[in-house]
Tab-separated table of C-alpha atoms in Angstrom:
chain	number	residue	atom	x	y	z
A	1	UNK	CA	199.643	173.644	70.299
A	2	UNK	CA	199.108	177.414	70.940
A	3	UNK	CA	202.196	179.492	70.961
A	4	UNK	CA	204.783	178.059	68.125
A	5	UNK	CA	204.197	177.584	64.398
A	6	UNK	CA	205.163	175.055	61.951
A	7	UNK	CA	205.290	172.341	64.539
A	8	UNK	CA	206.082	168.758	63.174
A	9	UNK	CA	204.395	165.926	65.054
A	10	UNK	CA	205.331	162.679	63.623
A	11	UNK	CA	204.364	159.500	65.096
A	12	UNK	CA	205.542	157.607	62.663
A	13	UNK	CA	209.337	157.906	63.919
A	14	UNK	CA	208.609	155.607	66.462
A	15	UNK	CA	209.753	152.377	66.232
A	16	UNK	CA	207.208	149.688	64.988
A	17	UNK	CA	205.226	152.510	62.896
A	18	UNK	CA	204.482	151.444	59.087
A	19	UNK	CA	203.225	153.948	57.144
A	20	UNK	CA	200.461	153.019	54.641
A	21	UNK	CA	201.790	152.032	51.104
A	22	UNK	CA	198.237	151.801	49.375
A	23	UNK	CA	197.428	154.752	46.987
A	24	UNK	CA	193.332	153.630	46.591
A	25	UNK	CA	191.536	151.001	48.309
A	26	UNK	CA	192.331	149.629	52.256
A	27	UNK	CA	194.965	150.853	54.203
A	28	UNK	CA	197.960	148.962	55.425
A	29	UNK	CA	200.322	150.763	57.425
A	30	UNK	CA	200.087	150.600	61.412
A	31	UNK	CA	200.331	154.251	63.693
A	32	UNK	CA	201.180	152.689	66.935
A	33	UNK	CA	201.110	155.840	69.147
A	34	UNK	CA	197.708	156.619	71.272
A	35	UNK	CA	196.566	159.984	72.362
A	36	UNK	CA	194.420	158.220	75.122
A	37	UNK	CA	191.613	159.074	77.303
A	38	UNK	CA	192.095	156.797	79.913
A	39	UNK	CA	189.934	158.677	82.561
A	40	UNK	CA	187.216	159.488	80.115
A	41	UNK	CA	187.281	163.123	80.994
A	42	UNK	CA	188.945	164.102	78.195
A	43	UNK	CA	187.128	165.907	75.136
A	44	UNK	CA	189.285	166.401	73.087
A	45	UNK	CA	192.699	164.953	71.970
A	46	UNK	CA	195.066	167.832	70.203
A	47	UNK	CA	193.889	171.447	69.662
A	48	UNK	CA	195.693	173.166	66.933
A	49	UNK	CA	195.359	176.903	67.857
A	50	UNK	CA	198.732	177.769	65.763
A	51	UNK	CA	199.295	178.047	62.217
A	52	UNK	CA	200.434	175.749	59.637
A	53	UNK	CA	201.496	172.783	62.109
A	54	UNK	CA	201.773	168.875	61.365
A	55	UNK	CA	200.785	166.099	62.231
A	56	UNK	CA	201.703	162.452	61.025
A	57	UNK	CA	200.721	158.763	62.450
A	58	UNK	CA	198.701	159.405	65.365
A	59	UNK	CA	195.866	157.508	67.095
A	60	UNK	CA	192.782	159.006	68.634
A	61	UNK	CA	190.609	156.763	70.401
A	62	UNK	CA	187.519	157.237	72.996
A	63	UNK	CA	188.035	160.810	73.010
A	64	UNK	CA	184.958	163.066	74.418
A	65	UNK	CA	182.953	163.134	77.938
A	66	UNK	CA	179.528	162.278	76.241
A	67	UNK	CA	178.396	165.312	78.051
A	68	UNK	CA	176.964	166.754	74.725
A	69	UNK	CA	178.352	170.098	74.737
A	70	UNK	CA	179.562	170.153	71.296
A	71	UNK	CA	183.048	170.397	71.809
A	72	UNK	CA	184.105	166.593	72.058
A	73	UNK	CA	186.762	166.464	69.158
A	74	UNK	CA	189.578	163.791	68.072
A	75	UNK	CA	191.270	166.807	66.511
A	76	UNK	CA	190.259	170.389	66.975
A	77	UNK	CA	191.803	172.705	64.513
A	78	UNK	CA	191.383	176.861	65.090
A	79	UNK	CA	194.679	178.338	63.174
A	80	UNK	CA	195.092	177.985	59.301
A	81	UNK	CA	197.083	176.297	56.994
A	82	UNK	CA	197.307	172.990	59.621
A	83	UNK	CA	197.752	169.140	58.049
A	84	UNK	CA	197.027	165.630	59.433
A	85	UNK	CA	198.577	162.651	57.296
A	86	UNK	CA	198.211	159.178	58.047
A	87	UNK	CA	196.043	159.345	61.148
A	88	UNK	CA	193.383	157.115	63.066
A	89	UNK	CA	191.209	159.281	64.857
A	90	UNK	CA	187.713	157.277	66.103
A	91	UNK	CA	189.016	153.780	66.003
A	92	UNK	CA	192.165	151.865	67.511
A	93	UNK	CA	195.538	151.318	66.121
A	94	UNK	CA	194.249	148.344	64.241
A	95	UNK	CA	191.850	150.075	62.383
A	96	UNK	CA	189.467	147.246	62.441
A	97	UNK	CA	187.631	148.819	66.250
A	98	UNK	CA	185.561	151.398	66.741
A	99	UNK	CA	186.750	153.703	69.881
A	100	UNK	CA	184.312	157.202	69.104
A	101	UNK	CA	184.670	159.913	69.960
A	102	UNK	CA	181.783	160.781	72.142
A	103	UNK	CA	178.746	162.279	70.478
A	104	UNK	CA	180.414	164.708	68.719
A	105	UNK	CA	183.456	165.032	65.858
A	106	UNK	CA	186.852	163.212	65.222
A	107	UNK	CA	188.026	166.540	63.425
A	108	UNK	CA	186.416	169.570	64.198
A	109	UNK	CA	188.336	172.326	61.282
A	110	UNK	CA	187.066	176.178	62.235
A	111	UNK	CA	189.857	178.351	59.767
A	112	UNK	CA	191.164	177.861	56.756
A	113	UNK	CA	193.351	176.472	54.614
A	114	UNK	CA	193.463	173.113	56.643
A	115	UNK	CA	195.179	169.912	54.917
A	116	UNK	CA	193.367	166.251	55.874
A	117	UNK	CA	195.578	164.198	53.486
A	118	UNK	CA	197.361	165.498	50.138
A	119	UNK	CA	196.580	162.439	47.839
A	120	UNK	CA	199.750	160.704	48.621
A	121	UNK	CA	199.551	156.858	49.972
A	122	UNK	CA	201.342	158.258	53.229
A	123	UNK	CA	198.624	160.769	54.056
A	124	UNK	CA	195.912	158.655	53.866
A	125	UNK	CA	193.720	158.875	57.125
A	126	UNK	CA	191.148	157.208	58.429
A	127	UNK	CA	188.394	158.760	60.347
A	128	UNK	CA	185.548	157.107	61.684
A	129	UNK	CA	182.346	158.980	62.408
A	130	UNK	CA	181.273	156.185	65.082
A	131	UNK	CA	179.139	156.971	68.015
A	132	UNK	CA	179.713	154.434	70.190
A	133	UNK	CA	178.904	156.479	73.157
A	134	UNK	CA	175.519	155.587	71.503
A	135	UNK	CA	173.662	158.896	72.118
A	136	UNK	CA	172.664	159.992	68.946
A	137	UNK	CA	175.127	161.824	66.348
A	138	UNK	CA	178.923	161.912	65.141
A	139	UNK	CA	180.587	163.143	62.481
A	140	UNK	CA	183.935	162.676	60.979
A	141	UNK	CA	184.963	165.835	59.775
A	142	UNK	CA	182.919	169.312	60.374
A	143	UNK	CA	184.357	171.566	57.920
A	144	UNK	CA	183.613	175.792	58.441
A	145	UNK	CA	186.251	178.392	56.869
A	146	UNK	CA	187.630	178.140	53.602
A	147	UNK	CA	190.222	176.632	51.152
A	148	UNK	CA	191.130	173.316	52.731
A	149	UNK	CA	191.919	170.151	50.985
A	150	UNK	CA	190.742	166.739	51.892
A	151	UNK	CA	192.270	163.770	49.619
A	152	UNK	CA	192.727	160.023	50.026
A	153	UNK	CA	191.121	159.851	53.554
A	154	UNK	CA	188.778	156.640	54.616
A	155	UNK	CA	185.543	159.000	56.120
A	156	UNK	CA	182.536	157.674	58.237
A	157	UNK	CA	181.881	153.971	59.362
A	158	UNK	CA	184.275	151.867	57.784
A	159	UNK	CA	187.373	150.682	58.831
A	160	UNK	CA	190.700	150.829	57.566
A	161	UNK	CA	189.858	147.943	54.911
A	162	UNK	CA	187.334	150.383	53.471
A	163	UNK	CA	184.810	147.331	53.106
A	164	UNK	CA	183.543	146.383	56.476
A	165	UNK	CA	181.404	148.387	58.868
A	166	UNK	CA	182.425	149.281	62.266
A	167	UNK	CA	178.867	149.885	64.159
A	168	UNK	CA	178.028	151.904	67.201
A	169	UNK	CA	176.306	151.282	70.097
A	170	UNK	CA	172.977	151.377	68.906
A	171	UNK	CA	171.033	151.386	65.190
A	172	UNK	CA	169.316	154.502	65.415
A	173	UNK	CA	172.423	156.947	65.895
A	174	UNK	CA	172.810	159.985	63.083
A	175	UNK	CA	176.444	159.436	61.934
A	176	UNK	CA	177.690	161.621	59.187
A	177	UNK	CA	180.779	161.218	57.291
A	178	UNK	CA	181.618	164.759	56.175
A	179	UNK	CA	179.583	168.085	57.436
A	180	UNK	CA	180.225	170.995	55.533
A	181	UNK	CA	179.036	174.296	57.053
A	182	UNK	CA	177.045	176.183	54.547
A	183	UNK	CA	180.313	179.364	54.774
A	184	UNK	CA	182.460	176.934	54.016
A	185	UNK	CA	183.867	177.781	50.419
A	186	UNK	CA	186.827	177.192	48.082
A	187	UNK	CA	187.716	173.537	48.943
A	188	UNK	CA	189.406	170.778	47.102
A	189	UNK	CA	187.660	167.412	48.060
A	190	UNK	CA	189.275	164.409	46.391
A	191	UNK	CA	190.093	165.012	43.040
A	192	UNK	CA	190.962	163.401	39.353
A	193	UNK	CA	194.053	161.900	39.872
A	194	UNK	CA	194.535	158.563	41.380
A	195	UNK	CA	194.798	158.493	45.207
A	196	UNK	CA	193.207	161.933	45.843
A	197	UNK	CA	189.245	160.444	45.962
A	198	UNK	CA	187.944	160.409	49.736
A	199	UNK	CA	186.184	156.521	50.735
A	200	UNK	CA	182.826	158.692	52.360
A	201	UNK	CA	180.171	156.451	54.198
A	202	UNK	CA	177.922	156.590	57.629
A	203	UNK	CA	177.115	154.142	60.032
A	204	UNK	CA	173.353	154.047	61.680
A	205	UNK	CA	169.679	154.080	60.356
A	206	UNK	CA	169.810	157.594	59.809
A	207	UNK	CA	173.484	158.123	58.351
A	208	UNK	CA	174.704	160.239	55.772
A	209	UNK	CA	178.233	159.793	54.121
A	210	UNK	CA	177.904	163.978	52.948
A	211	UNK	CA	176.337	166.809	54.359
A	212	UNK	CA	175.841	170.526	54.041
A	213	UNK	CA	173.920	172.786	55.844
């Protein structure tokens, strides 16, 4: 999305969608639409260039090329003020597979002011950090600018349960759950009321469910 602001995507008017009804623990609704990458050549699934844009019960699976080149993305967001609710992005519409996203990020967030759910049971996400290209390093959410809140999301390697592992490729892979840029400044992760506390975990021998740089 490049051109027009305040664009509502919302996946969860199509028939057969269940949003999730669980405030804390696993998640139980059902996204049923796939941004695919059938042909593999695909790196990443929805850019958000625009402002303040969102989007609701979406799937991103096998997103990213493997080629390395550090922009294989689920979600890439570059304007401000932009929100993802209820989301898979790394696994399949189950939420019990992993389907990475290359070796790189399911959401990549470069501005500010970005939303990744807003404590509420319907904007819980779940984002796996899950190689399974197997070559090396993923990460769930990269977070650089400033002022963005992140509440009520399942981050890293498990799936939408919140108990089980979904495991890459291999056991040596660096998969990190949330990677905050060292600018990064300002933001609201989880919080003290019930719903708003982030699930954070990693998935390989050298996994990390937080980290800053």
């Amino acid at each position: 999305i490049t051109d027009k602001e305040a664009v509502l995507i919302d996946g969860y008017t199509q028939p057969g969608a269940v949003k999730n009804t669980n405030l804390t623990g696993g998640l139980s609704g059902t996204p049923v639409i796939e941004i695919r990458n059938a042909s593999g050549a695909i790196e990443t699934g929805l850019i958000l260039t625009s402002n303040n844009n969102i989007v609701k019960g979406l799937v991103f699976p096998d997103m990213g090329n493997g080629d390395y080149n550090g922009s294989d993305h689920g979600i890439r967001i570059i304007g401000t003020g932009n929100t993802i609710l209820g989301c898979y992005i790394g696994t399949d519409y189950t939420g019990t597979i992993a389907k990475g996203l290359g070796t790189q990020t399911a959401i990549y967030i470069g501005n500010d002011s970005a939303v990744i759910g807003d404590g509420t049971a319907a904007g819980r996400n779940l984002i796996a950090a899950v190689d399974t290209f197997g070559l090396g390093i993923g990460s769930g959410i990269m977070l650089s600018g400033k002022n963005h809140r992140i509440q009520g999301n399942i981050i890293g390697g498990l799936n939408k349960n919140g108990t089980t592992a979904m495991k890459p490729n291999d056991g040596w892979n660096e998969s990190i759950g949330l990677w905050l840029n060292a600018s990064t400044g300002g933001n609201k992760i989880g919080g003290t009321v019930t719903g708003q506390g982030n699930v954070l975990s990693a998935t390989g021998s050298q996994g990390f469910g937080m980290w800053v740089n």
